Coordinates of C-alpha atoms in Angstrom, one line a residue:
M1 CA -189.1 129.3 4.7
Y2 CA -185.4 129.3 2.6
D3 CA -185.4 126.0 1.3
I4 CA -188.7 127.0 -0.6
R5 CA -187.2 129.9 -1.9
H6 CA -183.8 127.7 -2.8
T7 CA -185.8 125.4 -4.7
R8 CA -187.9 128.3 -6.3
L9 CA -185.1 130.3 -7.5
T10 CA -183.1 126.9 -9.0
K11 CA -186.3 126.1 -10.6
W12 CA -186.5 129.2 -12.6
L13 CA -182.6 129.3 -13.2
N14 CA -183.0 125.5 -14.6
D15 CA -186.1 126.2 -16.5
G16 CA -183.9 129.1 -18.9
I17 CA -185.3 132.1 -16.8
P18 CA -182.5 134.8 -17.2
P19 CA -180.2 135.6 -14.3
A20 CA -181.3 139.2 -14.1
Q21 CA -185.1 138.3 -14.0
V22 CA -184.5 135.8 -11.4
A23 CA -182.2 138.2 -9.3
E24 CA -184.9 141.1 -9.6
W25 CA -187.4 138.7 -8.4
A26 CA -185.4 137.3 -5.2
G27 CA -184.2 141.1 -4.2
N28 CA -180.4 140.4 -5.1
S29 CA -178.0 141.3 -7.8
V30 CA -177.0 139.1 -10.5
P31 CA -173.5 138.2 -8.9
V32 CA -175.2 137.4 -5.6
L33 CA -177.3 134.9 -7.2
L34 CA -175.2 133.1 -9.7
A35 CA -172.3 132.9 -6.6
V36 CA -174.9 131.0 -4.7
Y37 CA -177.0 129.1 -7.7
A38 CA -174.8 128.7 -10.6
R39 CA -173.5 125.4 -9.2
C40 CA -177.5 124.4 -8.7
V41 CA -178.1 125.3 -12.5
E42 CA -177.9 122.1 -14.7
G43 CA -178.7 120.5 -18.2
Q44 CA -178.6 123.4 -20.4
L45 CA -175.0 123.2 -21.8
S46 CA -176.6 121.1 -24.7
D47 CA -179.8 123.7 -25.4
L48 CA -177.1 126.8 -25.5
K49 CA -174.4 124.8 -27.6
K50 CA -177.4 124.1 -30.7
R51 CA -178.2 128.0 -29.9
L52 CA -175.0 129.2 -30.4
E53 CA -174.3 127.1 -33.5
A54 CA -177.7 128.1 -35.2
A55 CA -176.5 131.5 -34.6
G56 CA -173.0 130.6 -35.7
D57 CA -171.4 131.8 -32.8
L58 CA -170.1 128.6 -31.7
P59 CA -165.8 129.0 -31.2
D60 CA -163.8 126.8 -32.4
P61 CA -162.3 124.7 -30.0
S62 CA -158.6 125.4 -31.9
D63 CA -158.7 128.7 -30.4

């Protein structure tokens, strides 16, 4: 049963559902959720960079 829960929570996070929402659905706090699942989240960095660039909020690497 735990494996199904782990798979579902990981999928939601990888699908880009905000951690606060996933934590609520899981009955956890965001810090607890991310302590367990942050290492499982993958493939979102390029999308986040594009969103930051579009908003003009990407930090300058020299800062």
